[in-house]
Amino acid sequence: MGASITIIDIARMCGVGVTTVSRAINNHPDINDETKAMVMKVIKENHYVPNNSARNLKRSASKTIAVLIKGITNPFFNQMIQVFEKEIKRKKYSFILQRVDDKQDEIDVAIELEKEKRLKGIVFLGGYFSHSKEKLDQLTVPFVLSTIGMTDEFDANDYSSVSVDDFKESYKMVDYLCNQGHDKIAIITASMDDVSIGKLRYDGYKKALEDNGIPFNNQLVRCMKEDIESYSMENGYMVTKELLESSEEFTAIYALSDNLAIGACKAIIEAGKSVPEDYSVAGFDGLDITFYYNPSITTIRQPVDEIAEETIRVLFDLINKKITHAHRIFPAELIVRESTKSR
Amino acid sequence: MGASITIIDIARMCGVGVTTVSRAINNHPDINDETKAMVMKVIKENHYVPNNSARNLKRSASKTIAVLIKGITNPFFNQMIQVFEKEIKRKKYSFILQRVDDKQDEIDVAIELEKEKRLKGIVFLGGYFSHSKEKLDQLTVPFVLSTIGMTDEFDANDYSSVSVDDFKESYKMVDYLCNQGHDKIAIITASMDDVSIGKLRYDGYKKALEDNGIPFNNQLVRCMKEDIESYSMENGYMVTKELLESSEEFTAIYALSDNLAIGACKAIIEAGKSVPEDYSVAGFDGLDITFYYNPSITTIRQPVDEIAEETIRVLFDLINKKITHAHRIFPAELIVRESTKSR
DNA sequence: TTGTAGGCGTTATCAA
DNA sequence: TTGATAACGCCTACAA
């Protein structure tokens, strides 16, 4: 214990120099096959494992990509991560997944990790993004924002992104509800000071109402509870309960996420009402559960795999200096299911 | 770019020695407050970030705990991670979350990480566990298996664990179904060569049938599809569809996980049948969604927070050498909801 | 309170 | 094909 076995120990045991051992480990060409086999055998027998800190310290560059993920709660991140991993490995790079706490600054984490692991590129997944250009400039390797809503306050030349158009897709859903004859559409949205996807989707809602000549009713705008996990089923449940208990009339609820929508359905069903007979409910994201829920839920399906693949493609184009920046917008799909009906 | 700024640069810029800078960074007592402030100011201005690899390399020990998680898909891991993080921080330790691929060997990952980060302890979360004692012995720091079903083939003195008794809790559920008058209970289970929780829960099913004098019917045992993500809604859906299309009679389905149960419900509803009127459905785990699903789902709720808290408690007892090993079993709770009825 | 110097475990450079 | 040796960036006796 304590003094772990090192490359020097192995070298001694093999009667060779450390360089030779290092060559064996790292598959260098300049080494005799027999020597290599012998070294590897000794390594196996003694369970020698190279120290990564020392490696990273010494190595000038390593072929590794980090994915920083904020709000690991989001269920479709899992699927994206699968794709990231597959694509990154296909490029013969290795892949690090780093969770970022809600309170942590993802750029700070990225800067630290970049030095520690000699990263070649970074993917930021989820969360809001509001950092000064000065801060972004501290990142010396290419990075891509994936599935992160950005407002216009950023210079598009300063970063790259891959996502859907949250404003437009949100508009699409609300417009659909309007076309189904709904004119009292409640929304479960983020807090009013949200500047990311929450705001974009909310803006889509307002614009769709406006274009359909439906007066905006502030009483139908319901923000998620601050003290409950955001975008969660519980949050949708609580907010909807309150809405139902209020005297406000409405025929449809548009929730900013599928989980919120599920909570909404539950609250409605629990109140002895029915979806969609009494109230239509629509979500956003296209989670698997929306298909399995009863009733199945009308939603906007984000093309998760495509977004993930394109994210990696853009990142490598950045790494290989084929481009300096890029913004890719994917269309999402309105999936009409049982939870909404015309009236 | 390239040559990143180092502690030596900072020292030069400040006109002090590196030791002083190091002291400032690491909050050492032996440093003049003014000097420290000055150093920190220069660090801020130049965006200096210490290189973690160098730190880890030099440090003989660091107060950090790693949580290795296999199958990040499992929804209640998120909740456990929250607790881990909170508890570990409360002990003034820092916390690393490391995802382990399905194909990776978690012990190998742990060994590497232990050296790289000078870990003080490890939590293994999820997955199956079948490693030789020889391999486990390569871990030189304490570790705890959390929520990992273990069969008897291990010497209980070789490791520590915190979990529920999967056999007993599974028995409880099936026994309940029997008491409700069900005698044709289908099960959606893991493949027959599973040696972990899958086997334990399946064994509980068989024993409960036996104790209730119900003949075992192999036709009612349905294994998850190998080519679909295990324990997923989709898997439960496909298996149940097949079961319904077969001529086999049954009145209840017991699924080894809540997600499987949800898939089962969907298949039943889609077939024009009703839960629980035509078929009762029961799950296992106690995920939030079981409350929100329609109908709400009868399940076994694992005391997630308690398990997580106890895991950390045991780990620190191990670290502080208060104990040499421990096995904690938590009781789980049968929650009867709408998806099951007596007949 | 501060600075100098040695070493953590590797890999890269160079010479043999 | 090999091996000695100098970094990599930091921390920490020890000395001042």
Short mmCIF file of C-alpha atoms (C1' of nucleotides) in Angstrom, two decimals, chain A residues 16-17 19-20 23 32 35 57-58, chain D residues 1-9:
data_model
loop_
_atom_site.label_atom_id
_atom_site.label_comp_id
_atom_site.label_asym_id
_atom_site.label_seq_id
_atom_site.Cartn_x
_atom_site.Cartn_y
_atom_site.Cartn_z
CA VAL A 16 15.46 -2.43 -19.19
CA GLY A 17 15.25 1.34 -19.15
CA THR A 19 11.95 4.49 -21.97
CA THR A 20 11.53 0.96 -23.17
CA ARG A 23 7.38 2.47 -25.45
CA ASN A 32 11.60 -5.08 -30.29
CA THR A 35 11.13 -7.00 -25.44
CA LEU A 57 1.27 16.46 -17.13
CA LYS A 58 3.96 15.36 -19.49
"C1'" DT D 1 16.50 -0.85 -30.92
"C1'" DT D 2 17.77 1.00 -26.56
"C1'" DG D 3 18.77 4.06 -22.36
"C1'" DA D 4 20.05 8.24 -19.58
"C1'" DT D 5 18.14 12.50 -18.58
"C1'" DA D 6 15.62 16.62 -18.89
"C1'" DA D 7 11.32 18.54 -18.65
"C1'" DC D 8 5.93 18.81 -17.46
"C1'" DG D 9 3.71 22.20 -13.22
#
